[in-house]
């Protein structure tokens, strides 16, 4: 009974003593402590004039009218009256009294600091540019926000905060490291000459880039055109001798080692030599020799351009090396398409080659003609001349003369001019008589 009474007494006393709000200053010039003169209050709270005081000093009548942390409608004035210790400002939501260094709702000139942001908003907030930002829903990724929220930096694409050792965007004096490049850039980057370079690049690659991108192991050299990282020295070959594998790796798979000191493009069709063609043989269906113009490797039996005496020419090689208009004539290749020094032998071989009947050289040796026998009288033997053969063999003597040989048709006109001279002579004689 006694104990029960004591408890009731104590609790009643403590309520009376602890729950009356502290005295605060409301609007001057009236005797009333009211919502109008002080501030709004949470639902079941009210202002009152403390005993022995005169307005504008007022206090919250009973601070148990709200529970900090789950209230609604708190004001700084309510918190000044009821807040515990230095929790004299309402948070932004008006749900609890907090011990920020200045008002949350009426900040005035006081700069925001992260600790106040966390008290005034929630712990996911931080101060950036004198504002509180919600780090849980960051949408602007810049260095200021990333520093405020995570003590990090915005990546180069500004779509995430990253733990680089310095800013990605305003690097200042801090040298780039490959680890920072990888954090700051979207794909696989590496630091080369204090810059971040893209390891996925397919142009302008150098040995330094390939080395950095592959951490000094594996494909640490750039190929010749800088499109790929490869395992052998290409751009910085120095005195190192080439071989066919390295030529293909460095220059591309149409390249082969020329056997001397360089790599050659086996798909090129210029200034080819036997050496070139032999170096390229495995890439070129074993066409071992350069043709006569050096514009193709061909499958002749022997060299086209420097054939030694012990390797006689064949008709096939003549054509492979020089072209289909060539025939073999006493161990040399003869072009049928010439207009000088043609002989019956040449014409006959060319006629066979072309499948025509121009078996004989004309008298001047300038073309092959389809005469019925040689144009050379000593070779012609017993075959008598016809007008057709005369015309074909020698356009200047297209007629068969009385001696059975070809003669110039002009003989007729010679006769005519003789007649003319006779006639004129006769006329002159007559005139003088
Ligand atoms: C408010 O002021 C009155 C009169 O001066 C005083 O008796 C009372 O203790 C004060 N209340 C508080 C909580 O300080
Ligand atoms: C902060 O952002 C998170 C995530 O979007 C959200 O759930 C939370 O409500 C935000 N906080 C405030 C106070 O708006
Ligand atoms: C660059 O070289 C590679 C071989 O290393 C080759 O495959 C590629 O075709 C070359 N690209 C150009 C543009 O020359
Ligand atoms: C090799 O030569 C061919 C023909 O000239 C050319 O098309 C090709 O681009 C060359 N290859 C390289 C890698 O230069
Ligand atoms: C060499 O070969 C090329 C390609 O077949 C051809 O165009 C050229 O006419 C040839 N040159 C000779 C002299 O035959
Ligand atoms: C004609 O043929 C003879 C014997 O075959 C030869 O000696 C002579 O050089 C030839 N004359 C011409 C112009 O080809
Ligand atoms: C200055 C001021 O706002 N005074 C007001 C105090 O509250 C009463 C009513 O509660 C108003 O009538 C006064 O105007």
Short mmCIF file of C-alpha atoms and ligand atoms in Angstrom, two decimals:
data_model
loop_
_atom_site.label_atom_id
_atom_site.label_comp_id
_atom_site.label_asym_id
_atom_site.label_seq_id
_atom_site.Cartn_x
_atom_site.Cartn_y
_atom_site.Cartn_z
CA UNK A 1 0.00 0.00 0.00
CA UNK A 2 2.70 2.42 1.01
CA UNK A 3 4.90 1.41 -1.81
CA UNK A 4 2.07 1.76 -4.29
CA UNK A 5 1.35 5.26 -3.01
CA UNK A 6 4.96 6.19 -3.21
CA UNK A 7 5.19 5.04 -6.83
CA UNK A 8 2.10 7.01 -7.79
CA UNK A 9 3.47 10.07 -6.02
CA UNK A 10 6.87 9.78 -7.64
CA UNK A 11 5.51 9.24 -11.13
CA UNK A 12 3.06 12.13 -10.77
CA UNK A 13 5.76 14.45 -9.45
CA UNK A 14 8.27 13.48 -12.13
CA UNK A 15 5.64 14.01 -14.79
CA UNK A 16 4.83 17.44 -13.52
CA UNK A 17 8.49 18.41 -13.16
CA UNK A 18 9.93 16.81 -16.27
CA UNK A 19 7.23 17.34 -18.86
CA UNK A 20 6.63 21.10 -18.67
CA UNK A 21 8.58 22.66 -21.53
CA UNK A 22 11.42 25.12 -21.13
CA UNK A 23 10.55 28.79 -21.29
CA UNK A 24 10.94 30.19 -24.80
CA UNK A 25 10.38 33.56 -26.30
CA UNK A 26 7.31 33.98 -28.50
CA UNK A 27 6.05 37.05 -30.37
CA UNK A 28 6.12 40.19 -28.30
CA UNK A 29 3.28 42.52 -27.50
CA UNK A 30 0.51 40.27 -26.24
CA UNK A 31 -0.39 38.39 -23.16
CA UNK A 32 -1.30 35.23 -24.92
CA UNK A 33 0.83 32.11 -25.49
CA UNK A 34 -0.81 30.63 -28.56
CA UNK A 35 -0.07 28.94 -31.89
CA UNK A 36 -0.45 32.33 -33.50
CA UNK A 37 2.05 34.00 -31.17
CA UNK A 38 4.57 31.14 -30.83
CA UNK A 39 4.46 28.44 -33.53
CA UNK A 40 2.38 25.52 -34.67
CA UNK A 41 2.64 22.43 -32.47
CA UNK A 42 2.16 18.68 -32.93
CA UNK A 43 -1.48 17.69 -32.68
CA UNK A 44 -1.99 17.19 -28.92
CA UNK A 45 0.47 19.86 -27.74
CA UNK A 46 -0.24 23.41 -26.67
CA UNK A 47 1.54 26.57 -25.56
CA UNK A 48 0.97 28.04 -22.12
CA UNK A 49 2.16 30.90 -20.00
CA UNK A 50 4.43 29.57 -17.25
CA UNK A 51 3.36 30.53 -13.77
CA UNK A 52 5.02 33.76 -12.69
CA UNK A 53 5.95 34.72 -16.25
CA UNK A 54 4.57 37.27 -18.63
CA UNK A 55 4.35 36.86 -22.37
CA UNK A 56 6.22 36.67 -24.68
CA UNK A 57 7.80 33.99 -22.45
CA UNK A 58 5.87 30.78 -23.12
CA UNK A 59 6.41 27.02 -22.85
CA UNK A 60 4.89 23.81 -24.12
CA UNK A 61 2.41 22.84 -21.46
CA UNK A 62 3.37 19.13 -21.41
CA UNK A 63 6.22 17.81 -23.49
CA UNK A 64 4.88 14.24 -23.38
CA UNK A 65 2.42 15.46 -26.01
CA UNK A 66 4.80 14.09 -28.64
CA UNK A 67 7.58 11.53 -28.96
CA UNK A 68 10.67 12.73 -30.76
CA UNK A 69 11.44 10.49 -33.74
CA UNK A 70 7.82 9.76 -34.57
CA UNK A 71 6.20 13.14 -34.24
CA UNK A 72 4.75 15.31 -36.98
CA UNK A 73 4.67 19.09 -37.19
CA UNK A 74 7.56 19.94 -34.89
CA UNK A 75 9.02 23.44 -35.07
CA UNK A 76 12.33 24.83 -33.88
CA UNK A 77 10.39 26.69 -31.07
CA UNK A 78 8.71 23.47 -29.94
CA UNK A 79 12.11 21.77 -29.87
CA UNK A 80 13.61 24.69 -27.92
CA UNK A 81 10.92 24.15 -25.32
CA UNK A 82 10.91 20.34 -25.24
CA UNK A 83 14.15 19.12 -26.88
CA UNK A 84 16.57 17.05 -24.80
CA UNK A 85 19.86 18.75 -24.07
CA UNK A 86 20.98 20.56 -27.21
CA UNK A 87 18.42 18.96 -29.53
CA UNK A 88 16.79 22.32 -30.08
CA UNK A 89 16.02 22.18 -33.83
CA UNK A 90 13.39 20.17 -35.59
CA UNK A 91 14.63 17.95 -38.41
CA UNK A 92 13.48 18.68 -41.95
CA UNK A 93 10.57 16.25 -41.69
CA UNK A 94 9.33 17.85 -38.41
CA UNK A 95 9.43 14.42 -36.79
CA UNK A 96 12.16 14.79 -34.21
CA UNK A 97 14.27 17.35 -32.38
CA UNK A 98 17.94 17.16 -33.33
CA UNK A 99 21.19 18.64 -32.06
CA UNK A 100 22.34 20.20 -35.32
CA UNK A 101 24.63 23.24 -35.17
CA UNK A 102 21.94 25.44 -36.68
CA UNK A 103 18.31 25.25 -37.74
CA UNK A 104 17.47 22.62 -40.33
CA UNK A 105 14.41 24.37 -41.68
CA UNK A 106 15.64 27.98 -41.53
CA UNK A 107 19.29 27.59 -42.23
CA UNK A 108 19.98 31.25 -42.93
CA UNK A 109 23.66 32.01 -43.46
CA UNK A 110 24.96 28.91 -41.77
CA UNK A 111 26.78 26.61 -44.19
CA UNK A 112 25.60 23.05 -44.37
CA UNK A 113 27.99 20.44 -43.00
CA UNK A 114 27.62 16.71 -43.45
CA UNK A 115 26.96 16.00 -39.77
CA UNK A 116 24.04 18.46 -39.82
CA UNK A 117 22.75 16.94 -43.06
CA UNK A 118 22.66 13.52 -41.41
CA UNK A 119 20.77 14.93 -38.39
CA UNK A 120 18.40 17.10 -40.39
CA UNK A 121 17.64 14.52 -43.12
CA UNK A 122 18.79 10.92 -42.67
CA UNK A 123 22.16 9.30 -42.28
CA UNK A 124 22.28 8.69 -46.06
CA UNK A 125 22.71 12.45 -46.60
CA UNK A 126 25.88 14.48 -46.91
CA UNK A 127 26.73 18.14 -47.51
CA UNK A 128 27.89 19.10 -51.00
CA UNK A 129 28.08 22.64 -52.33
CA UNK A 130 26.26 23.95 -49.23
CA UNK A 131 23.35 21.59 -49.85
CA UNK A 132 22.36 18.26 -48.39
CA UNK A 133 22.29 15.50 -50.97
CA UNK A 134 20.78 12.02 -50.63
CA UNK A 135 23.72 9.69 -51.19
CA UNK A 136 21.36 6.74 -51.61
CA UNK A 137 19.84 8.26 -54.72
CA UNK A 138 22.76 10.12 -56.21
CA UNK A 139 21.99 11.13 -59.78
CA UNK A 140 24.72 13.66 -60.43
CA UNK A 141 28.10 12.00 -60.26
CA UNK A 142 30.73 14.68 -59.91
CA UNK A 143 33.76 14.95 -57.66
CA UNK A 144 31.94 17.14 -55.10
CA UNK A 145 29.07 14.69 -54.67
CA UNK A 146 31.28 11.62 -54.75
CA UNK A 147 33.64 13.16 -52.19
CA UNK A 148 30.75 14.14 -49.93
CA UNK A 149 29.04 10.77 -50.01
CA UNK A 150 31.87 8.26 -50.37
CA UNK A 151 35.16 10.14 -50.21
CA UNK A 152 35.57 9.01 -53.82
CA UNK A 153 35.74 10.63 -57.28
CA UNK A 154 33.39 10.62 -60.24
CA UNK A 155 34.54 8.35 -63.06
CA UNK A 156 35.28 9.82 -66.48
CA UNK A 157 31.80 9.04 -67.75
CA UNK A 158 30.25 10.71 -64.70
CA UNK A 159 27.98 7.77 -64.02
CA UNK A 160 29.56 6.36 -60.87
CA UNK A 161 31.81 7.23 -57.95
CA UNK A 162 35.09 5.32 -57.93
CA UNK A 163 37.85 4.83 -55.39
CA UNK A 164 40.64 6.34 -57.50
CA UNK A 165 43.51 8.00 -55.66
CA UNK A 166 42.71 11.38 -57.25
CA UNK A 167 40.12 13.01 -59.44
CA UNK A 168 39.47 11.33 -62.79
CA UNK A 169 38.52 14.60 -64.41
CA UNK A 170 40.78 17.19 -62.81
CA UNK A 171 43.87 15.18 -62.26
CA UNK A 172 46.09 18.09 -61.27
CA UNK A 173 49.59 17.04 -60.25
CA UNK A 174 48.75 13.44 -59.48
CA UNK A 175 50.31 11.11 -62.05
CA UNK A 176 48.04 8.53 -63.61
CA UNK A 177 48.48 4.94 -62.53
CA UNK A 178 47.09 1.97 -64.40
CA UNK A 179 44.88 1.10 -61.42
CA UNK A 180 43.38 4.60 -61.46
CA UNK A 181 42.93 4.42 -65.24
CA UNK A 182 40.99 1.20 -64.82
CA UNK A 183 38.77 2.77 -62.15
CA UNK A 184 38.21 6.01 -64.03
CA UNK A 185 37.59 4.67 -67.54
CA UNK A 186 34.80 2.43 -68.75
CA UNK A 187 36.80 -0.36 -70.38
CA UNK A 188 40.24 -1.73 -69.96
CA UNK A 189 42.61 1.23 -69.78
CA UNK A 190 46.24 1.54 -68.77
CA UNK A 191 48.54 4.42 -67.87
CA UNK A 192 51.13 5.29 -70.51
CA UNK A 193 53.17 8.50 -70.33
CA UNK A 194 50.90 9.86 -67.62
CA UNK A 195 47.81 9.34 -69.76
CA UNK A 196 45.16 6.67 -69.76
CA UNK A 197 45.04 4.75 -73.03
CA UNK A 198 42.38 2.36 -74.22
CA UNK A 199 43.70 -1.18 -74.30
CA UNK A 200 40.85 -2.17 -76.58
CA UNK A 201 42.01 0.27 -79.25
CA UNK A 202 42.66 -1.12 -82.69
CA UNK A 203 44.79 1.72 -83.98
CA UNK A 204 47.81 3.76 -82.96
CA UNK A 205 49.04 1.03 -80.65
CA UNK A 206 52.69 1.26 -79.59
CA UNK A 207 55.00 -1.04 -77.69
CA UNK A 208 54.52 1.14 -74.60
CA UNK A 209 50.75 0.78 -74.82
CA UNK A 210 50.86 -2.96 -75.40
CA UNK A 211 53.33 -3.40 -72.57
CA UNK A 212 51.20 -1.40 -70.15
CA UNK A 213 47.96 -3.03 -71.22
CA UNK A 214 49.31 -6.53 -70.81
CA UNK A 215 51.17 -5.87 -67.59
CA UNK A 216 54.51 -6.59 -69.19
CA UNK A 217 53.65 -10.17 -70.11
CA UNK A 218 52.40 -11.82 -73.29
CA UNK A 219 51.54 -9.57 -76.23
CA UNK A 220 53.65 -6.63 -75.18
CA UNK A 221 54.58 -5.34 -78.65
CA UNK A 222 52.52 -3.46 -81.22
CA UNK A 223 52.34 -4.83 -84.75
CA UNK A 224 53.65 -2.64 -87.56
CA UNK A 225 50.43 -0.82 -88.29
CA UNK A 226 49.54 -0.45 -84.61
CA UNK A 227 46.29 -2.38 -84.85
CA UNK A 228 47.13 -5.26 -82.56
CA UNK A 229 49.38 -6.24 -79.67
CA UNK A 230 51.57 -9.20 -80.55
CA UNK A 231 54.27 -11.29 -78.96
CA UNK A 232 57.21 -10.28 -81.16
CA UNK A 233 59.04 -7.01 -81.68
CA UNK A 234 57.76 -5.30 -84.81
CA UNK A 235 58.05 -1.53 -84.50
CA UNK A 236 61.26 -1.74 -82.48
CA UNK A 237 62.87 -4.63 -84.29
CA UNK A 238 66.34 -3.12 -84.29
CA UNK A 239 69.03 -5.57 -85.32
CA UNK A 240 66.91 -8.62 -84.63
CA UNK A 241 66.67 -10.71 -87.79
CA UNK A 242 63.29 -11.27 -89.39
CA UNK A 243 61.77 -14.63 -90.18
CA UNK A 244 58.61 -15.56 -91.99
CA UNK A 245 56.52 -16.12 -88.84
CA UNK A 246 57.45 -12.73 -87.46
CA UNK A 247 56.79 -11.08 -90.82
CA UNK A 248 53.30 -12.56 -90.85
CA UNK A 249 52.69 -11.61 -87.22
CA UNK A 250 53.95 -8.06 -87.60
CA UNK A 251 52.75 -7.16 -91.07
CA UNK A 252 49.87 -9.51 -91.77
CA UNK A 253 49.52 -12.98 -93.16
CA UNK A 254 50.14 -11.93 -96.76
CA UNK A 255 53.73 -11.13 -95.77
CA UNK A 256 56.81 -13.30 -95.92
CA UNK A 257 60.49 -12.88 -95.14
CA UNK A 258 62.43 -11.91 -98.24
CA UNK A 259 65.49 -13.87 -97.10
CA UNK A 260 67.54 -10.71 -96.73
CA UNK A 261 66.40 -8.25 -94.13
CA UNK A 262 62.84 -7.34 -94.71
CA UNK A 263 59.29 -8.55 -94.95
CA UNK A 264 57.50 -8.42 -98.27
CA UNK A 265 53.85 -8.28 -99.18
CA UNK A 266 53.11 -11.41 -101.18
CA UNK A 267 49.83 -9.91 -102.37
CA UNK A 268 51.63 -7.05 -104.01
CA UNK A 269 51.95 -7.09 -107.77
CA UNK A 270 54.85 -4.77 -108.34
CA UNK A 271 58.55 -5.20 -108.95
CA UNK A 272 58.46 -8.86 -108.13
CA UNK A 273 61.68 -10.83 -108.36
CA UNK A 274 62.44 -14.52 -108.16
CA UNK A 275 63.57 -13.96 -104.57
CA UNK A 276 60.28 -12.38 -103.73
CA UNK A 277 58.32 -15.13 -105.36
CA UNK A 278 60.34 -17.84 -103.63
CA UNK A 279 59.86 -16.17 -100.24
CA UNK A 280 56.16 -16.05 -100.93
CA UNK A 281 55.98 -19.53 -102.44
CA UNK A 282 54.08 -21.09 -99.58
CA UNK A 283 51.53 -18.28 -99.77
CA UNK A 284 51.44 -18.34 -103.54
CA UNK A 285 50.69 -21.91 -104.65
CA UNK A 286 54.40 -22.47 -105.25
CA UNK A 287 54.70 -19.96 -108.06
CA UNK A 288 58.43 -19.65 -107.74
CA UNK A 289 59.37 -17.15 -110.43
CA UNK A 290 58.50 -13.57 -111.29
CA UNK A 291 57.07 -13.18 -114.77
CA UNK A 292 58.88 -11.02 -117.29
CA UNK A 293 57.19 -7.79 -116.23
CA UNK A 294 57.62 -8.54 -112.51
CA UNK A 295 53.91 -8.19 -111.94
CA UNK A 296 53.06 -11.77 -111.02
CA UNK A 297 54.68 -14.86 -109.60
CA UNK A 298 54.23 -17.70 -112.04
CA UNK A 299 54.66 -21.45 -112.06
CA UNK A 300 57.27 -21.61 -114.80
CA UNK A 301 59.84 -24.40 -114.70
CA UNK A 302 62.72 -21.97 -114.34
CA UNK A 303 63.46 -18.30 -113.94
CA UNK A 304 61.88 -15.95 -116.48
CA UNK A 305 64.33 -13.12 -115.96
CA UNK A 306 67.68 -14.74 -115.29
CA UNK A 307 67.55 -18.10 -116.96
CA UNK A 308 70.94 -19.74 -117.20
CA UNK A 309 72.09 -21.58 -120.27
CA UNK A 310 71.66 -25.00 -118.71
CA UNK A 311 67.90 -24.48 -118.44
CA UNK A 312 66.62 -24.31 -122.01
CA UNK A 313 63.41 -22.49 -122.71
CA UNK A 314 60.22 -24.40 -123.44
CA UNK A 315 57.17 -23.10 -125.22
CA UNK A 316 55.18 -23.37 -121.99
CA UNK A 317 57.71 -21.32 -120.08
CA UNK A 318 57.82 -18.73 -122.88
CA UNK A 319 54.09 -18.27 -122.54
CA UNK A 320 54.02 -18.44 -118.76
CA UNK A 321 56.83 -15.90 -118.48
CA UNK A 322 56.03 -13.55 -121.35
CA UNK A 323 52.44 -14.13 -122.33
CA UNK A 324 50.43 -16.23 -124.75
CA UNK A 325 51.65 -14.29 -127.80
CA UNK A 326 55.11 -15.82 -127.41
CA UNK A 327 56.52 -18.91 -129.12
CA UNK A 328 59.74 -20.82 -128.60
CA UNK A 329 62.21 -20.17 -131.41
CA UNK A 330 65.66 -21.79 -131.22
CA UNK A 331 65.94 -21.61 -127.42
CA UNK A 332 64.58 -18.14 -127.13
CA UNK A 333 61.14 -16.78 -126.70
CA UNK A 334 59.82 -14.89 -129.67
CA UNK A 335 56.98 -12.40 -129.61
CA UNK A 336 54.52 -13.00 -132.45
CA UNK A 337 53.16 -9.50 -132.12
CA UNK A 338 56.09 -7.65 -133.71
CA UNK A 339 56.40 -6.00 -137.11
CA UNK A 340 60.06 -6.42 -137.83
CA UNK A 341 62.48 -9.22 -138.62
CA UNK A 342 59.80 -11.84 -139.03
CA UNK A 343 60.90 -15.00 -140.80
CA UNK A 344 59.08 -17.99 -142.27
CA UNK A 345 60.14 -20.00 -139.23
CA UNK A 346 58.69 -17.49 -136.82
CA UNK A 347 55.53 -17.07 -138.86
CA UNK A 348 55.00 -20.77 -139.07
CA UNK A 349 55.38 -21.20 -135.28
CA UNK A 350 53.09 -18.25 -134.64
CA UNK A 351 50.52 -19.58 -137.11
CA UNK A 352 50.49 -22.86 -135.21
CA UNK A 353 50.19 -20.94 -131.94
CA UNK A 354 47.26 -18.91 -133.18
CA UNK A 355 45.76 -21.60 -135.39
CA UNK A 356 45.81 -19.37 -138.50
CA UNK A 357 47.28 -19.70 -141.99
CA UNK A 358 49.75 -16.80 -141.93
CA UNK A 359 52.61 -19.21 -142.45
CA UNK A 360 55.12 -16.97 -144.27
CA UNK A 361 56.87 -13.70 -143.57
CA UNK A 362 56.26 -11.05 -146.19
CA UNK A 363 59.27 -9.83 -148.09
CA UNK A 364 59.96 -6.96 -145.72
CA UNK A 365 59.65 -9.22 -142.68
CA UNK A 366 57.02 -6.90 -141.23
CA UNK A 367 54.09 -9.31 -141.08
CA UNK A 368 53.10 -12.92 -141.52
CA UNK A 369 50.89 -13.53 -144.53
CA UNK A 370 48.73 -16.35 -145.84
CA UNK A 371 50.66 -16.78 -149.09
CA UNK A 372 50.59 -20.23 -150.70
CA UNK A 373 54.39 -20.51 -150.32
CA UNK A 374 57.36 -18.51 -149.00
CA UNK A 375 57.72 -14.94 -150.15
CA UNK A 376 61.50 -15.48 -150.37
CA UNK A 377 62.10 -16.68 -153.93
CA UNK A 378 64.98 -18.92 -152.94
CA UNK A 379 62.87 -20.64 -150.29
CA UNK A 380 59.83 -20.68 -152.54
CA UNK A 381 61.34 -23.35 -154.76
CA UNK A 382 59.18 -24.47 -157.67
CA UNK A 383 55.95 -22.85 -156.59
CA UNK A 384 55.06 -20.29 -159.24
CA UNK A 385 53.89 -16.78 -158.34
CA UNK A 386 50.28 -15.79 -158.44
CA UNK A 387 48.96 -12.22 -158.31
CA UNK A 388 47.49 -12.98 -154.89
CA UNK A 389 50.86 -14.14 -153.50
CA UNK A 390 52.63 -11.17 -155.07
CA UNK A 391 50.20 -8.77 -153.40
CA UNK A 392 50.60 -10.50 -150.03
CA UNK A 393 54.38 -10.75 -150.20
CA UNK A 394 55.22 -7.32 -151.53
CA UNK A 395 52.58 -4.63 -151.92
CA UNK A 396 55.07 -2.70 -154.06
CA UNK A 397 55.20 -5.51 -156.67
CA UNK A 398 51.72 -6.93 -156.68
CA UNK A 399 51.66 -8.23 -160.23
CA UNK A 400 53.15 -11.28 -161.95
CA UNK A 401 55.41 -9.92 -164.68
CA UNK A 402 56.29 -11.53 -168.01
CA UNK A 403 59.29 -13.20 -166.32
CA UNK A 404 56.97 -14.99 -163.90
CA UNK A 405 58.21 -12.86 -161.00
CA UNK A 406 56.36 -10.18 -159.10
CA UNK A 407 56.62 -6.76 -160.61
CA UNK A 408 55.29 -3.35 -159.77
CA UNK A 409 51.93 -2.55 -161.39
CA UNK A 410 53.46 0.85 -162.32
CA UNK A 411 54.88 -0.78 -165.51
CA UNK A 412 51.55 -0.03 -167.16
CA UNK A 413 51.83 3.63 -166.36
CA UNK A 414 55.48 3.63 -167.45
CA UNK A 415 54.26 2.44 -170.86
CA UNK A 416 51.66 5.15 -170.74
CA UNK A 417 54.22 7.87 -169.92
CA UNK A 418 56.47 6.59 -172.72
CA UNK A 419 53.54 7.01 -175.09
CA UNK A 420 53.01 10.44 -173.64
CA UNK A 421 56.66 11.41 -174.21
CA UNK A 422 56.53 10.03 -177.74
CA UNK A 423 53.33 11.96 -178.40
CA UNK A 424 54.78 15.20 -177.06
CA UNK A 425 57.96 14.66 -179.08
CA UNK A 426 55.90 14.07 -182.21
CA UNK A 427 53.86 17.20 -181.53
CA UNK A 428 57.03 19.27 -181.03
CA UNK A 429 58.60 17.81 -184.20
CA UNK A 430 55.41 18.56 -186.12
CA UNK A 431 55.40 22.09 -184.77
CA UNK A 432 58.99 22.71 -185.83
CA UNK A 433 58.37 21.38 -189.34
C1 LIG B 1 9.98 29.37 -16.35
O1 LIG B 1 9.95 30.59 -15.70
C2 LIG B 1 9.40 30.50 -14.38
C3 LIG B 1 9.31 31.90 -13.80
O2 LIG B 1 10.52 32.56 -13.95
C4 LIG B 1 10.25 29.60 -13.56
O3 LIG B 1 9.68 29.46 -12.32
C5 LIG B 1 10.34 28.25 -14.21
O4 LIG B 1 11.22 27.42 -13.48
C6 LIG B 1 10.84 28.38 -15.60
N1 LIG B 1 10.74 27.08 -16.23
C7 LIG B 1 11.83 26.45 -16.65
C8 LIG B 1 11.57 25.09 -17.23
O5 LIG B 1 12.94 26.92 -16.62
C1 LIG B 2 17.16 8.83 -50.31
O1 LIG B 2 17.21 7.94 -51.43
C2 LIG B 2 16.73 6.65 -51.13
C3 LIG B 2 16.96 5.79 -52.33
O2 LIG B 2 16.34 6.33 -53.46
C4 LIG B 2 15.25 6.74 -50.80
O3 LIG B 2 14.75 5.46 -50.49
C5 LIG B 2 15.09 7.65 -49.60
O4 LIG B 2 13.73 7.83 -49.35
C6 LIG B 2 15.73 8.99 -49.86
N1 LIG B 2 15.69 9.75 -48.67
C7 LIG B 2 14.99 10.87 -48.59
C8 LIG B 2 15.00 11.55 -47.26
O5 LIG B 2 14.40 11.34 -49.52
C1 LIG B 3 47.57 -4.46 -89.84
O1 LIG B 3 48.32 -5.62 -89.59
C2 LIG B 3 47.57 -6.80 -89.39
C3 LIG B 3 48.52 -7.94 -89.08
O2 LIG B 3 49.39 -7.65 -88.06
C4 LIG B 3 46.74 -7.11 -90.61
O3 LIG B 3 45.96 -8.25 -90.38
C5 LIG B 3 45.86 -5.94 -90.94
O4 LIG B 3 45.20 -6.17 -92.15
C6 LIG B 3 46.69 -4.68 -91.07
N1 LIG B 3 45.77 -3.58 -91.25
C7 LIG B 3 46.01 -2.61 -92.12
C8 LIG B 3 45.00 -1.53 -92.20
O5 LIG B 3 47.02 -2.59 -92.81
C1 LIG B 4 49.65 -5.96 -99.94
O1 LIG B 4 49.51 -5.63 -101.30
C2 LIG B 4 48.19 -5.59 -101.76
C3 LIG B 4 48.21 -5.36 -103.25
O2 LIG B 4 48.96 -4.23 -103.56
C4 LIG B 4 47.44 -4.49 -101.03
O3 LIG B 4 46.10 -4.45 -101.47
C5 LIG B 4 47.49 -4.76 -99.56
O4 LIG B 4 46.90 -3.70 -98.88
C6 LIG B 4 48.91 -4.91 -99.11
N1 LIG B 4 48.87 -5.30 -97.74
C7 LIG B 4 49.29 -4.49 -96.79
C8 LIG B 4 49.12 -5.00 -95.42
O5 LIG B 4 49.81 -3.41 -97.04
C1 LIG B 5 52.68 -11.03 -115.68
O1 LIG B 5 51.51 -11.50 -115.05
C2 LIG B 5 50.45 -10.57 -114.98
C3 LIG B 5 49.33 -11.20 -114.20
O2 LIG B 5 48.97 -12.41 -114.77
C4 LIG B 5 49.99 -10.16 -116.37
O3 LIG B 5 48.98 -9.18 -116.28
C5 LIG B 5 51.18 -9.60 -117.11
O4 LIG B 5 50.81 -9.29 -118.43
C6 LIG B 5 52.31 -10.61 -117.10
N1 LIG B 5 53.43 -10.03 -117.74
C7 LIG B 5 53.96 -10.63 -118.79
C8 LIG B 5 55.15 -9.94 -119.37
O5 LIG B 5 53.53 -11.69 -119.19
C1 LIG B 6 65.78 -16.13 -148.51
O1 LIG B 6 66.15 -17.46 -148.28
C2 LIG B 6 67.52 -17.75 -148.41
C3 LIG B 6 67.73 -19.24 -148.29
O2 LIG B 6 66.76 -19.85 -147.55
C4 LIG B 6 68.26 -16.96 -147.34
O3 LIG B 6 69.64 -17.19 -147.41
C5 LIG B 6 67.95 -15.49 -147.51
O4 LIG B 6 68.59 -14.74 -146.46
C6 LIG B 6 66.51 -15.26 -147.51
N1 LIG B 6 66.26 -13.85 -147.84
C7 LIG B 6 65.46 -13.11 -147.09
C8 LIG B 6 65.26 -11.70 -147.55
O5 LIG B 6 64.93 -13.57 -146.08
C1 LIG B 7 1.34 39.53 -32.36
C2 LIG B 7 0.34 38.41 -32.43
O1 LIG B 7 0.37 37.57 -33.28
N1 LIG B 7 -0.56 38.38 -31.48
C3 LIG B 7 -1.63 37.40 -31.44
C4 LIG B 7 -1.50 36.52 -30.22
O2 LIG B 7 -2.55 35.55 -30.24
C5 LIG B 7 -3.87 36.08 -30.22
C6 LIG B 7 -4.86 34.95 -30.25
O3 LIG B 7 -4.40 33.81 -29.60
C7 LIG B 7 -4.05 36.98 -31.36
O4 LIG B 7 -5.29 37.58 -31.25
C8 LIG B 7 -2.95 38.01 -31.46
O5 LIG B 7 -3.07 38.79 -32.61
#
